[in-house]
Short mmCIF file of C-alpha atoms in Angstrom, two decimals:
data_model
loop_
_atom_site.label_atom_id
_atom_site.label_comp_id
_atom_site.label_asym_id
_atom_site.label_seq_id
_atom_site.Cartn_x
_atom_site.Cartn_y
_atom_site.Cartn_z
CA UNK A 1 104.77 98.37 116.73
CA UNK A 2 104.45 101.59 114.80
CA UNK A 3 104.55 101.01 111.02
CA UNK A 4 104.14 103.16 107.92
CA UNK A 5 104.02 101.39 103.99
CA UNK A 6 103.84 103.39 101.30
CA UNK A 7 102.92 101.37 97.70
CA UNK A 8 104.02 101.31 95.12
CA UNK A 9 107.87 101.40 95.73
CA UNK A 10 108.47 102.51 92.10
CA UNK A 11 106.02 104.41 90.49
CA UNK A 12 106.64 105.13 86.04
CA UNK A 13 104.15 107.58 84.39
CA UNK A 14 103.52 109.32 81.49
CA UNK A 15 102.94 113.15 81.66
CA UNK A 16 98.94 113.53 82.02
CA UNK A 17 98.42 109.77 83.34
CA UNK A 18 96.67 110.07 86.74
CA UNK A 19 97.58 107.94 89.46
CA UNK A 20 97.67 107.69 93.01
CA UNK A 21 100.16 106.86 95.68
CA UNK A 22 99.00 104.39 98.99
CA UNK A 23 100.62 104.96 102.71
CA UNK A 24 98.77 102.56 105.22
CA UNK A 25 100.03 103.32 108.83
CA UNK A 26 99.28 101.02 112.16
CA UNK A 27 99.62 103.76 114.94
CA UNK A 28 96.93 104.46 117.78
CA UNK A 29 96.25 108.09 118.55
CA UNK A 30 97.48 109.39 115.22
CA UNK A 31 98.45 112.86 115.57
CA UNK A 32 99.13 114.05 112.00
CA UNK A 33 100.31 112.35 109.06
CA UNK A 34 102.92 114.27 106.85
CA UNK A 35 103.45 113.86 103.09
CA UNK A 36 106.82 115.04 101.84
CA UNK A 37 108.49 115.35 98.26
CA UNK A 38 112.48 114.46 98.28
CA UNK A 39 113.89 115.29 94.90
CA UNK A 40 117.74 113.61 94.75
CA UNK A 41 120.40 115.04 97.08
CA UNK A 42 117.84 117.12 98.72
CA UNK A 43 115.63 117.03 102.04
CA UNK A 44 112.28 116.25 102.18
CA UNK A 45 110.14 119.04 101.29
CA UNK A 46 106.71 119.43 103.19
CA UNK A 47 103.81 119.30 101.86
CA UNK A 48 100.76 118.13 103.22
CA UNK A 49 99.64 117.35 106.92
CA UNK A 50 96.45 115.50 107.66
CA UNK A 51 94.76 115.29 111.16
CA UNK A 52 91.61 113.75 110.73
CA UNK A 53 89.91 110.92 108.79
CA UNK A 54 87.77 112.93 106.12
CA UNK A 55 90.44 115.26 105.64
CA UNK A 56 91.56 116.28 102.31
CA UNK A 57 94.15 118.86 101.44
CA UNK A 58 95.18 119.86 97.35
CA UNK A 59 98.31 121.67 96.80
CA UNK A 60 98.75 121.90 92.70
CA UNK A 61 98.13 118.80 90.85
CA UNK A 62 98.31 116.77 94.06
CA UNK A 63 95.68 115.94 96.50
CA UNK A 64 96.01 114.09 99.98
CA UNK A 65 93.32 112.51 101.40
CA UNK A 66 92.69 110.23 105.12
CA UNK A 67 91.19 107.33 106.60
CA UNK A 68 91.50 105.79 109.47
CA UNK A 69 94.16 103.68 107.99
CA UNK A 70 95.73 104.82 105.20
CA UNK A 71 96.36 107.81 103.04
CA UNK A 72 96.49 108.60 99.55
CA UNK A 73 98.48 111.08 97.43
CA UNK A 74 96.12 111.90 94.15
CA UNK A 75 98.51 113.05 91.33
CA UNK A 76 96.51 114.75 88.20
CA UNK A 77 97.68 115.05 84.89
CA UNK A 78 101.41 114.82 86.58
CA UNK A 79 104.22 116.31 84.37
CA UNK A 80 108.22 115.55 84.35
CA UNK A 81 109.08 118.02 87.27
CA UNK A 82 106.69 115.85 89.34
CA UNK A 83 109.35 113.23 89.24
CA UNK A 84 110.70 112.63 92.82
CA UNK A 85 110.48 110.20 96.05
CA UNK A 86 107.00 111.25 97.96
CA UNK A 87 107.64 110.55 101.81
CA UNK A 88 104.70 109.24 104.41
CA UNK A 89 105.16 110.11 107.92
CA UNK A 90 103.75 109.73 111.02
CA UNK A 91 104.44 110.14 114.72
CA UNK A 92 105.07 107.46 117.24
CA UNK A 93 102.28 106.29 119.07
CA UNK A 94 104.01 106.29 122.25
CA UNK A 95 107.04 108.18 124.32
CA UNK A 96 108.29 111.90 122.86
CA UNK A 97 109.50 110.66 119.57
CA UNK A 98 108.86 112.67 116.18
CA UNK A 99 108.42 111.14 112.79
CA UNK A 100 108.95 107.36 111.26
CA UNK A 101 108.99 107.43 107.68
CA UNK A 102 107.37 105.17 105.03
CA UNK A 103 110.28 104.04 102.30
CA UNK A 104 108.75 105.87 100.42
CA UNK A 105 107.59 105.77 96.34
CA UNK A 106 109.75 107.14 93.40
CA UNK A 107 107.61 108.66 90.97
CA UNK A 108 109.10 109.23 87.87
CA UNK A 109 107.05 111.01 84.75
CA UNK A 110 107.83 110.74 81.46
CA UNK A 111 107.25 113.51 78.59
CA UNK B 1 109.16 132.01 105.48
CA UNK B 2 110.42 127.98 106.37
CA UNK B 3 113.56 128.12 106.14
CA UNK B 4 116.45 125.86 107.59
CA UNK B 5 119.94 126.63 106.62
CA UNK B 6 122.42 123.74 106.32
CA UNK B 7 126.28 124.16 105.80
CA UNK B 8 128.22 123.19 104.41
CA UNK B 9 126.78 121.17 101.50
CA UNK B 10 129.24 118.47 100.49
CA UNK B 11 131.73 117.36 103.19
CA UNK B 12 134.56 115.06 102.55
CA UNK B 13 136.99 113.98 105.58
CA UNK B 14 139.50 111.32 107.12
CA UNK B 15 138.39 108.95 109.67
CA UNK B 16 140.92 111.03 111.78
CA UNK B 17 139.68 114.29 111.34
CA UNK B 18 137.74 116.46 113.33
CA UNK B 19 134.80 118.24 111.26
CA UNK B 20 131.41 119.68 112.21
CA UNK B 21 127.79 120.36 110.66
CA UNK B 22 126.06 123.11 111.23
CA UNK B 23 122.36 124.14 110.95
CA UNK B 24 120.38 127.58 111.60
CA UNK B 25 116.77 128.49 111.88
CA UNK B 26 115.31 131.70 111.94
CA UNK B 27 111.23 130.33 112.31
CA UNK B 28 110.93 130.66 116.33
CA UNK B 29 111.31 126.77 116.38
CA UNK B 30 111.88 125.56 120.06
CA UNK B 31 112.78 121.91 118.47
CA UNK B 32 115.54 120.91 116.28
CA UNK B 33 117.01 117.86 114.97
CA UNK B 34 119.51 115.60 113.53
CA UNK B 35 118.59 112.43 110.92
CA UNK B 36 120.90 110.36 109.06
CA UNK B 37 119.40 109.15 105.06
CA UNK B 38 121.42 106.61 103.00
CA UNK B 39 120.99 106.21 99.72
CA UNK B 40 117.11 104.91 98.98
CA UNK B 41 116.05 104.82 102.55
CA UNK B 42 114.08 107.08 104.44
CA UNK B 43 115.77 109.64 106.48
CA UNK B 44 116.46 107.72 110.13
CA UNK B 45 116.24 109.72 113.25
CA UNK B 46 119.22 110.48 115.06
CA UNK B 47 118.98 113.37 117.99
CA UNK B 48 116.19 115.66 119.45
CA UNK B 49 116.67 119.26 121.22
CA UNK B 50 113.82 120.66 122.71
CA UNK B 51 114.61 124.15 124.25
CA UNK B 52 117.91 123.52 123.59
CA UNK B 53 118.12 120.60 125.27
CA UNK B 54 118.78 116.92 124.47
CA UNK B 55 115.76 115.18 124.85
CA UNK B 56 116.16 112.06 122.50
CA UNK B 57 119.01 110.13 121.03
CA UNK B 58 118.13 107.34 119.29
CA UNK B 59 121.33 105.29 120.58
CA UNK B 60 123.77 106.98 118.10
CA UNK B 61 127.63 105.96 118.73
CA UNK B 62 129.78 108.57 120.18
CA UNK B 63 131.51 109.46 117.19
CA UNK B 64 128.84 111.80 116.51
CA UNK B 65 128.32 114.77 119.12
CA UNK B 66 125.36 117.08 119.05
CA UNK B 67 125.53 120.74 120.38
CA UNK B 68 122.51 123.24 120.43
CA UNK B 69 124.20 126.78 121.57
CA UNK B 70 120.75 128.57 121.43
CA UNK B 71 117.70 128.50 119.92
CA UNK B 72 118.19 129.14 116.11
CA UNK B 73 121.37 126.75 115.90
CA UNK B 74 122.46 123.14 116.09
CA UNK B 75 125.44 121.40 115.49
CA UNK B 76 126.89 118.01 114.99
CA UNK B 77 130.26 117.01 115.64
CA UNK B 78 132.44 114.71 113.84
CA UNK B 79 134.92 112.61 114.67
CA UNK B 80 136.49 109.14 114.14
CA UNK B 81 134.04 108.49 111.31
CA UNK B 82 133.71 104.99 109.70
CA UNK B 83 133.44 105.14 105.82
CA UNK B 84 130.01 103.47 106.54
CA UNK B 85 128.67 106.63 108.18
CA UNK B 86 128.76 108.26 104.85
CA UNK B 87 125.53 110.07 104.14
CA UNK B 88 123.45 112.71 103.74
CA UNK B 89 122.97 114.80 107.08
CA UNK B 90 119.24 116.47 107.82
CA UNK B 91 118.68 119.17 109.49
CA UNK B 92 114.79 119.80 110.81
CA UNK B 93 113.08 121.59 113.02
CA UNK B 94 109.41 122.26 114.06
CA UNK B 95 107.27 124.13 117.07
CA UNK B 96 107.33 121.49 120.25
CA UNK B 97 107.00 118.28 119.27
CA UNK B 98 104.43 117.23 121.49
CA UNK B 99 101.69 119.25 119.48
CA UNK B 100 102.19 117.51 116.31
CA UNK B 101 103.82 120.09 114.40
CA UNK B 102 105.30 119.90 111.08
CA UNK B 103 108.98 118.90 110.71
CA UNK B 104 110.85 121.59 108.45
CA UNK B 105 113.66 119.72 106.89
CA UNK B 106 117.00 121.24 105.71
CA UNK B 107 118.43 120.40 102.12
CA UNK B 108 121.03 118.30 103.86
CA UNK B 109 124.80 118.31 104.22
CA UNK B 110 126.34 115.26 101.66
CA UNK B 111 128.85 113.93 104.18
CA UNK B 112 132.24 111.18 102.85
CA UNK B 113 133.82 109.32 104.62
CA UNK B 114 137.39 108.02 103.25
#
């Protein structure tokens, strides 16, 4: 069965303290994996999508990097409007079905 | 531009009433969709369209009726609600699905149920 965890659930920094965030997925024949930011009452925002193990993409102070089973979100030197729920996703390993979504890690930076 | 256009925003209605959500893209996308997010859970896949027609639906009761009149819009029809179907509403949509392509979400139509 396709599965996506994302660690910690509950993430509390303080601005400048480095950290990262985990997503392990158990899918065969990945075919992307998508990082989104969801700030409350909002939709997911995109951000990254990784194909390949090796693959690293930066976008600001966050990085996203790929194995063959897992990803990581690098946040450096994060400040307060960092502050959100970062969403894993992945597609389905089998039939013509689109994303399932990690529960994903609320990330909350202090000043 | 990425752009997917939700309306309206907040939504409050009966269980008897009749109401509809409505989404537009202007990106070319040949697939669009419908997912359901409660409150601290991730959103939860509900309907697919690919070129405007329905090509999933992830065993979603009834009540809810999805319409695709062409290729930039998508609605969702509402009617006999439960208050438990209260929630926020996503709108996405991406190039063909089969490719892999990234899923362009909406900022989501706050839907109550009363």
């Amino acid at each position: 069965e396709d599965q996506v965890t994302q660690s910690p659930e509950a993430l509390r920094l303080q601005e400048g303290e480095s950290s990262s965030l985990n997503c392990s997925y158990t899918v065969s024949g990945l075919r992307g994996l998508f990082w989104y930011r969801q700030d409350p009452g909002k939709g997911p925002e995109f951000l990254f999508t990784l194909y390949s193990a090796g693959e690293e993409k930066e976008k600001e102070r966050l990085k996203a990097t790929l194995t063959k089973k897992e990803s990581f979100l690098h946040i450096t030197a994060p400040k307060p409007e960092d502050s959100a729920t970062y969403l894993c996703a992945v597609p389905r390993s089998s039939g013509n079905t689109p994303l399932v979504f990690g529960k994903g890690t609320r990330l909350s930076v202090i000043a | 531009d990425t752009e997917v256009t939700q309306t309206p925003k907040h939504l409050v209605m009966g269980m008897t009433n009749k109401k509809s959500l409505k989404c537009e893209q202007h990106m070319g996308h040949r697939a669009m969709y419908w997912y359901k997010q409660k409150a601290k859970k991730p959103p939860e896949l509900m309907f697919v369209y690919s070129y405007e027609k329905l090509s999933i639906n992830e065993s979603v009761p009834s009540r809810f009726s999805p319409e695709c009149p062409n290729s930039s819009l998508l609605n969702l029809h509402l009617h006999a609600l439960q208050p438990e179907d209260s929630a926020l509403y996503l709108c996405a949509s991406s190039q063909l699905w089969e490719h892999g392509n990234t899923i362009y979400f909406g900022e989501g139509s706050w839907l109550t149920v009363v």
